[in-house]
């Protein structure tokens, strides 16, 4: 659902279900293996964050994952990828059913990621910024051996500060460009976006990762926007001052993360392009999905190792994705 104010500026609806799954279960949802199902779409950058963090922390065996199809109607994300179009664990065809099980007549956006309480079939939360933080800080007893600390105590203040600017100017900034309803609102959003990207380029020219010398939550949040930039945001959302491939520092940084286990192996460019170009008919009335861009550049050397840093700190890379969760090889995702 797209909201545009009287000045033509896009405003994201952030009225989420904010119950949390915590070690103390204070909201009625305690950390408990095999109780919850993370529902995502590989097309969605907000859901992609949760997929990556779940992978990096090794929570696949304790939190199952349902994957909705890349397109949806006005009512809801649907489970088109599953046999008979029905999620095999929740038994539903539309994610809306889980929202309405929690709040009958639910009137807000049906968004992913959403964590569903399997015994009741009710959505616990769709508060995407908190979901990934809680996976790091509340599910620690079930992290895999060697899991990285994505939200270290000593760096939380700086991570939060960087995340706030990245969210307002970049993660949500591309949407503010794409859904702007007036020229002035679009140009303001465009200027803010590229000012922030220039700031990030300068920051990352001196250090391998956004905060500290290891991957943190901040890198996860920026990556999911960068990886979609040339395929979608540059053209579809009119973010066209520069392609990612024309911003040398950010392009190398994005390739560094893409080739890091847990990042590129969650990306499905076919799902990404089909979602944006087919669902957003107000922007792309024909529903034609572009054939490009070429994807082979993602696997070229990036040279970021020269800046030092250790991707997983004292930890280790995650193992390959579980059976059934692997994305197609990159060569099969493009022409």
Short mmCIF file of C-alpha atoms in Angstrom, two decimals:
data_model
loop_
_atom_site.label_atom_id
_atom_site.label_comp_id
_atom_site.label_asym_id
_atom_site.label_seq_id
_atom_site.Cartn_x
_atom_site.Cartn_y
_atom_site.Cartn_z
CA UNK A 1 0.00 0.00 0.00
CA UNK A 2 1.49 3.35 -1.10
CA UNK A 3 0.85 6.53 0.88
CA UNK A 4 1.64 9.93 -0.67
CA UNK A 5 1.09 13.10 1.35
CA UNK A 6 -0.37 16.37 0.05
CA UNK A 7 3.08 17.53 -1.02
CA UNK A 8 3.55 14.42 -3.17
CA UNK A 9 6.07 12.78 -0.83
CA UNK A 10 5.91 9.06 -0.17
CA UNK A 11 5.35 8.08 3.47
CA UNK A 12 5.91 4.52 4.64
CA UNK A 13 3.25 3.07 6.95
CA UNK A 14 5.23 1.92 9.99
CA UNK A 15 2.31 0.78 12.13
CA UNK A 16 3.58 -2.72 12.77
CA UNK A 17 2.66 -5.59 15.04
CA UNK A 18 5.42 -5.03 17.56
CA UNK A 19 5.18 -8.02 19.89
CA UNK A 20 8.64 -9.45 20.46
CA UNK A 21 9.95 -12.97 20.84
CA UNK A 22 12.31 -12.73 23.80
CA UNK A 23 14.23 -14.94 26.21
CA UNK A 24 11.93 -13.88 29.06
CA UNK A 25 8.74 -14.15 26.99
CA UNK A 26 7.47 -10.85 28.39
CA UNK A 27 5.10 -10.34 25.42
CA UNK A 28 3.80 -13.88 25.66
CA UNK A 29 6.16 -15.22 22.99
CA UNK A 30 9.22 -16.88 24.53
CA UNK A 31 12.21 -18.02 22.50
CA UNK A 32 11.35 -21.63 21.68
CA UNK A 33 12.78 -23.84 18.90
CA UNK A 34 10.36 -25.10 16.23
CA UNK A 35 7.53 -22.85 17.42
CA UNK A 36 7.82 -19.99 14.93
CA UNK A 37 7.90 -19.64 11.16
CA UNK A 38 9.61 -16.77 9.39
CA UNK A 39 7.61 -15.82 6.28
CA UNK A 40 9.58 -13.94 3.63
CA UNK A 41 9.76 -13.09 -0.02
CA UNK A 42 13.15 -13.18 -1.71
CA UNK A 43 12.04 -10.12 -3.68
CA UNK A 44 11.70 -7.90 -0.62
CA UNK A 45 14.75 -6.08 0.79
CA UNK A 46 13.26 -5.89 4.28
CA UNK A 47 12.64 -9.64 4.32
CA UNK A 48 16.05 -10.29 2.76
CA UNK A 49 17.62 -8.86 5.92
CA UNK A 50 15.96 -11.53 8.04
CA UNK A 51 16.97 -14.28 5.61
CA UNK A 52 20.61 -13.19 5.80
CA UNK A 53 20.72 -12.84 9.59
CA UNK A 54 19.02 -16.21 10.09
CA UNK A 55 21.65 -17.75 7.79
CA UNK A 56 24.64 -16.05 9.40
CA UNK A 57 23.52 -17.03 12.90
CA UNK A 58 22.63 -20.60 11.94
CA UNK A 59 19.02 -20.49 13.09
CA UNK A 60 17.63 -22.54 10.20
CA UNK A 61 17.04 -25.59 12.38
CA UNK A 62 15.10 -23.70 15.05
CA UNK A 63 13.07 -21.18 13.02
CA UNK A 64 11.53 -22.57 9.83
CA UNK A 65 11.10 -20.34 6.78
CA UNK A 66 8.20 -20.01 4.38
CA UNK A 67 8.84 -18.28 1.06
CA UNK A 68 6.04 -16.38 -0.63
CA UNK A 69 6.04 -15.89 -4.38
CA UNK A 70 7.56 -12.76 -5.90
CA UNK A 71 4.24 -11.26 -7.00
CA UNK A 72 1.03 -10.68 -5.14
CA UNK A 73 -2.36 -9.04 -5.50
CA UNK A 74 -3.76 -6.12 -3.50
CA UNK A 75 -4.88 -8.46 -0.74
CA UNK A 76 -1.80 -10.34 0.27
CA UNK A 77 1.45 -12.14 -0.37
CA UNK A 78 0.65 -15.67 -1.55
CA UNK A 79 2.44 -19.01 -1.38
CA UNK A 80 2.63 -19.59 -5.13
CA UNK A 81 5.87 -21.54 -4.87
CA UNK A 82 4.41 -24.31 -2.72
CA UNK A 83 2.36 -27.29 -3.92
CA UNK A 84 -1.28 -26.26 -4.36
CA UNK A 85 -0.25 -22.71 -3.42
CA UNK A 86 -0.42 -23.52 0.29
CA UNK A 87 2.29 -23.08 2.90
CA UNK A 88 3.12 -26.63 4.06
CA UNK A 89 3.53 -25.67 7.73
CA UNK A 90 0.88 -22.98 8.22
CA UNK A 91 -1.62 -24.53 5.83
CA UNK A 92 -2.64 -21.15 4.39
CA UNK A 93 -2.66 -19.78 0.84
CA UNK A 94 -2.48 -16.08 1.75
CA UNK A 95 -0.30 -14.45 4.41
CA UNK A 96 -3.29 -12.25 5.19
CA UNK A 97 -4.87 -15.26 6.91
CA UNK A 98 -2.16 -15.22 9.58
CA UNK A 99 -2.56 -11.48 10.12
CA UNK A 100 -6.32 -11.79 10.49
CA UNK A 101 -5.91 -14.71 12.86
CA UNK A 102 -4.10 -12.24 15.13
CA UNK A 103 -6.24 -9.16 14.38
CA UNK A 104 -9.61 -9.90 12.76
CA UNK A 105 -10.23 -7.46 9.91
CA UNK A 106 -6.60 -6.35 9.90
CA UNK A 107 -6.48 -3.10 7.92
CA UNK A 108 -2.76 -2.31 7.66
CA UNK A 109 -0.30 -3.56 5.10
CA UNK A 110 0.29 -7.30 4.79
CA UNK A 111 4.07 -7.17 4.87
CA UNK A 112 7.08 -9.45 4.96
CA UNK A 113 9.05 -10.42 6.90
CA UNK A 114 6.48 -11.72 9.34
CA UNK A 115 7.07 -14.22 12.12
CA UNK A 116 4.10 -16.50 12.72
CA UNK A 117 3.36 -18.48 15.86
CA UNK A 118 2.73 -21.91 14.35
CA UNK A 119 0.46 -23.35 17.12
CA UNK A 120 -2.01 -20.45 16.82
CA UNK A 121 -1.37 -19.50 13.18
CA UNK A 122 -1.10 -15.85 14.26
CA UNK A 123 1.48 -13.28 13.19
CA UNK A 124 3.62 -12.34 16.17
CA UNK A 125 5.47 -9.45 14.55
CA UNK A 126 6.21 -7.77 11.25
CA UNK A 127 8.46 -5.13 12.84
CA UNK A 128 11.32 -5.73 10.42
CA UNK A 129 14.03 -3.62 12.13
CA UNK A 130 13.44 -5.33 15.47
CA UNK A 131 13.16 -8.84 14.04
CA UNK A 132 16.81 -9.02 13.00
CA UNK A 133 18.05 -7.41 16.22
CA UNK A 134 16.11 -9.95 18.25
CA UNK A 135 17.50 -12.83 16.21
CA UNK A 136 20.93 -11.61 17.33
CA UNK A 137 20.19 -10.70 20.94
CA UNK A 138 17.36 -13.00 22.06
CA UNK A 139 18.07 -16.26 20.21
CA UNK A 140 21.76 -16.43 21.21
CA UNK A 141 21.34 -19.79 22.97
CA UNK A 142 20.57 -21.35 19.56
CA UNK A 143 23.19 -19.61 17.44
CA UNK A 144 25.49 -21.99 15.60
CA UNK A 145 29.04 -22.45 16.89
CA UNK A 146 31.11 -19.74 15.25
CA UNK A 147 28.17 -17.42 14.60
CA UNK A 148 29.27 -13.78 14.22
CA UNK A 149 28.22 -11.07 16.66
CA UNK A 150 26.21 -8.82 14.37
CA UNK A 151 25.23 -6.36 17.09
CA UNK A 152 28.15 -6.16 19.53
CA UNK A 153 27.55 -4.21 22.73
CA UNK A 154 30.52 -1.89 22.25
CA UNK A 155 29.38 -0.80 18.78
CA UNK A 156 25.61 -0.59 19.19
CA UNK A 157 25.50 3.19 19.46
CA UNK A 158 27.46 3.65 16.24
CA UNK A 159 25.54 0.89 14.46
CA UNK A 160 22.23 2.50 15.43
CA UNK A 161 23.43 5.90 14.23
CA UNK A 162 24.57 4.57 10.87
CA UNK A 163 21.43 2.48 10.49
CA UNK A 164 19.20 5.49 11.06
CA UNK A 165 20.79 7.48 8.26
CA UNK A 166 20.93 4.49 5.93
CA UNK A 167 17.25 3.77 6.58
CA UNK A 168 15.91 7.28 6.03
CA UNK A 169 18.13 8.25 3.10
CA UNK A 170 18.91 4.97 1.31
CA UNK A 171 16.74 1.98 2.29
CA UNK A 172 13.57 4.08 2.31
CA UNK A 173 15.09 6.79 0.13
CA UNK A 174 14.84 4.73 -3.04
CA UNK A 175 11.13 4.22 -2.33
CA UNK A 176 10.69 7.94 -1.71
CA UNK A 177 12.08 8.52 -5.19
CA UNK A 178 10.07 5.78 -6.85
CA UNK A 179 6.71 6.56 -5.31
CA UNK A 180 6.96 10.36 -5.26
CA UNK A 181 3.80 12.01 -6.52
CA UNK A 182 5.29 15.40 -7.35
CA UNK A 183 8.43 16.61 -9.10
CA UNK A 184 9.70 18.61 -6.13
CA UNK A 185 9.24 15.70 -3.74
CA UNK A 186 11.07 13.38 -6.13
CA UNK A 187 14.01 15.74 -6.61
CA UNK A 188 14.39 16.28 -2.87
CA UNK A 189 14.42 12.51 -2.29
CA UNK A 190 16.86 12.02 -5.18
CA UNK A 191 19.29 14.58 -3.76
CA UNK A 192 19.09 13.08 -0.28
CA UNK A 193 19.67 9.58 -1.61
CA UNK A 194 22.81 10.40 -3.56
CA UNK A 195 24.16 12.66 -0.83
CA UNK A 196 23.94 9.66 1.50
CA UNK A 197 25.49 7.31 -1.06
CA UNK A 198 28.39 9.73 -1.46
CA UNK A 199 28.80 9.79 2.32
CA UNK A 200 28.81 5.99 2.41
CA UNK A 201 31.36 5.86 -0.40
CA UNK A 202 33.68 8.15 1.54
CA UNK A 203 33.24 6.13 4.74
CA UNK A 204 33.82 2.80 3.00
CA UNK A 205 36.86 4.07 1.11
CA UNK A 206 38.71 3.93 4.46
CA UNK A 207 37.29 0.76 6.01
CA UNK A 208 36.05 -2.57 4.76
CA UNK A 209 32.78 -2.62 6.73
CA UNK A 210 30.43 0.08 7.91
CA UNK A 211 31.13 -0.23 11.65
CA UNK A 212 34.21 -1.88 13.11
CA UNK A 213 36.32 -4.45 11.29
CA UNK A 214 33.69 -7.20 10.96
CA UNK A 215 30.28 -7.59 9.37
CA UNK A 216 27.49 -6.14 11.52
CA UNK A 217 23.78 -5.49 11.30
CA UNK A 218 24.63 -2.23 9.50
CA UNK A 219 26.18 -4.07 6.55
CA UNK A 220 23.20 -6.38 6.25
CA UNK A 221 20.82 -3.43 6.07
CA UNK A 222 22.78 -1.55 3.42
CA UNK A 223 23.52 -4.62 1.28
CA UNK A 224 19.89 -5.50 0.59
CA UNK A 225 19.33 -2.09 -1.02
CA UNK A 226 22.61 -2.02 -2.94
CA UNK A 227 22.09 -5.48 -4.43
CA UNK A 228 18.76 -4.32 -5.92
CA UNK A 229 20.02 -0.94 -7.12
CA UNK A 230 20.88 -1.55 -10.77
CA UNK A 231 18.26 -4.25 -11.31
CA UNK A 232 15.38 -2.14 -10.00
CA UNK A 233 15.99 1.20 -8.32
CA UNK A 234 18.15 2.87 -10.98
CA UNK A 235 15.49 2.63 -13.68
CA UNK A 236 12.20 1.63 -12.10
CA UNK A 237 12.50 4.10 -9.22
CA UNK A 238 14.32 6.82 -11.22
CA UNK A 239 17.43 6.71 -8.99
CA UNK A 240 19.51 7.34 -12.07
CA UNK A 241 22.36 9.70 -11.26
CA UNK A 242 24.67 6.70 -11.17
CA UNK A 243 24.37 2.95 -11.36
CA UNK A 244 25.90 0.96 -8.54
CA UNK A 245 28.46 -0.26 -11.06
CA UNK A 246 29.45 3.38 -11.63
CA UNK A 247 30.13 4.03 -7.93
CA UNK A 248 33.48 2.25 -7.51
CA UNK A 249 33.67 2.02 -3.73
CA UNK A 250 30.08 0.91 -3.19
CA UNK A 251 30.27 -1.52 -6.12
CA UNK A 252 33.39 -3.17 -4.67
CA UNK A 253 31.84 -3.22 -1.18
CA UNK A 254 28.63 -4.81 -2.50
CA UNK A 255 30.62 -7.46 -4.42
CA UNK A 256 32.65 -8.20 -1.29
CA UNK A 257 29.47 -8.92 0.65
CA UNK A 258 27.81 -10.73 -2.26
CA UNK A 259 30.64 -13.26 -2.36
CA UNK A 260 30.57 -13.68 1.43
CA UNK A 261 28.61 -16.82 2.48
CA UNK A 262 25.17 -15.85 3.74
CA UNK A 263 24.73 -12.83 1.48
CA UNK A 264 24.82 -13.55 -2.26
CA UNK A 265 23.48 -17.06 -1.70
CA UNK A 266 20.18 -15.53 -0.54
CA UNK A 267 19.66 -13.38 -3.65
CA UNK A 268 17.28 -14.28 -6.47
CA UNK A 269 17.36 -11.54 -9.11
CA UNK A 270 14.49 -13.14 -11.01
CA UNK A 271 12.22 -12.80 -7.97
CA UNK A 272 13.44 -9.26 -7.35
CA UNK A 273 12.73 -8.03 -10.87
CA UNK A 274 9.40 -9.82 -11.24
CA UNK A 275 8.13 -8.34 -8.00
CA UNK A 276 8.91 -4.70 -8.68
CA UNK A 277 8.12 -4.59 -12.38
CA UNK A 278 4.96 -6.72 -12.24
CA UNK A 279 3.39 -5.56 -8.96
CA UNK A 280 4.02 -1.81 -9.34
CA UNK A 281 1.65 -1.29 -12.26
CA UNK A 282 1.21 2.37 -11.33
CA UNK A 283 4.89 2.85 -12.23
CA UNK A 284 5.21 0.14 -14.91
CA UNK A 285 1.75 -0.26 -16.47
CA UNK A 286 2.81 -2.87 -19.04
CA UNK A 287 4.26 -5.24 -16.45
CA UNK A 288 7.20 -5.93 -18.75
CA UNK A 289 10.22 -7.21 -16.81
CA UNK A 290 13.62 -5.99 -18.10
CA UNK A 291 15.98 -8.64 -19.40
CA UNK A 292 19.07 -6.98 -17.88
CA UNK A 293 21.28 -5.99 -16.29
CA UNK A 294 24.09 -8.50 -16.76
CA UNK A 295 24.91 -10.29 -13.50
CA UNK A 296 28.34 -11.76 -14.10
CA UNK A 297 30.07 -8.70 -12.64
CA UNK A 298 28.94 -9.69 -9.16
CA UNK A 299 31.55 -12.44 -9.10
CA UNK A 300 34.52 -10.36 -10.26
CA UNK A 301 37.41 -9.59 -7.85
CA UNK A 302 36.68 -6.69 -5.52
CA UNK A 303 40.03 -6.08 -3.82
CA UNK A 304 38.46 -5.08 -0.51
CA UNK A 305 40.70 -7.50 1.41
CA UNK A 306 43.42 -4.85 1.20
CA UNK A 307 41.48 -2.79 3.76
CA UNK A 308 41.85 -5.57 6.33
CA UNK A 309 38.96 -6.66 8.48
CA UNK A 310 37.65 -10.13 9.18
CA UNK A 311 34.15 -10.84 7.88
CA UNK A 312 33.12 -13.08 10.78
CA UNK A 313 35.52 -11.85 13.45
CA UNK A 314 36.49 -14.81 15.61
CA UNK A 315 33.66 -16.83 14.08
CA UNK A 316 33.28 -18.86 10.92
CA UNK A 317 31.28 -18.66 7.68
CA UNK A 318 27.86 -20.31 7.70
CA UNK A 319 27.50 -23.67 5.95
CA UNK A 320 25.68 -23.87 2.60
CA UNK A 321 21.92 -23.19 2.70
CA UNK A 322 19.74 -26.12 3.80
CA UNK A 323 18.13 -28.29 1.17
CA UNK A 324 15.15 -26.49 -0.27
CA UNK A 325 16.41 -23.00 0.59
CA UNK A 326 19.12 -22.59 -2.05
CA UNK A 327 18.61 -19.99 -4.79
CA UNK A 328 19.43 -20.80 -8.44
CA UNK A 329 23.05 -20.25 -9.50
CA UNK A 330 23.72 -16.70 -10.63
CA UNK A 331 24.21 -17.82 -14.24
CA UNK A 332 20.62 -19.11 -14.26
CA UNK A 333 19.13 -15.87 -12.89
CA UNK A 334 19.83 -13.71 -15.93
CA UNK A 335 20.18 -13.87 -19.67
#
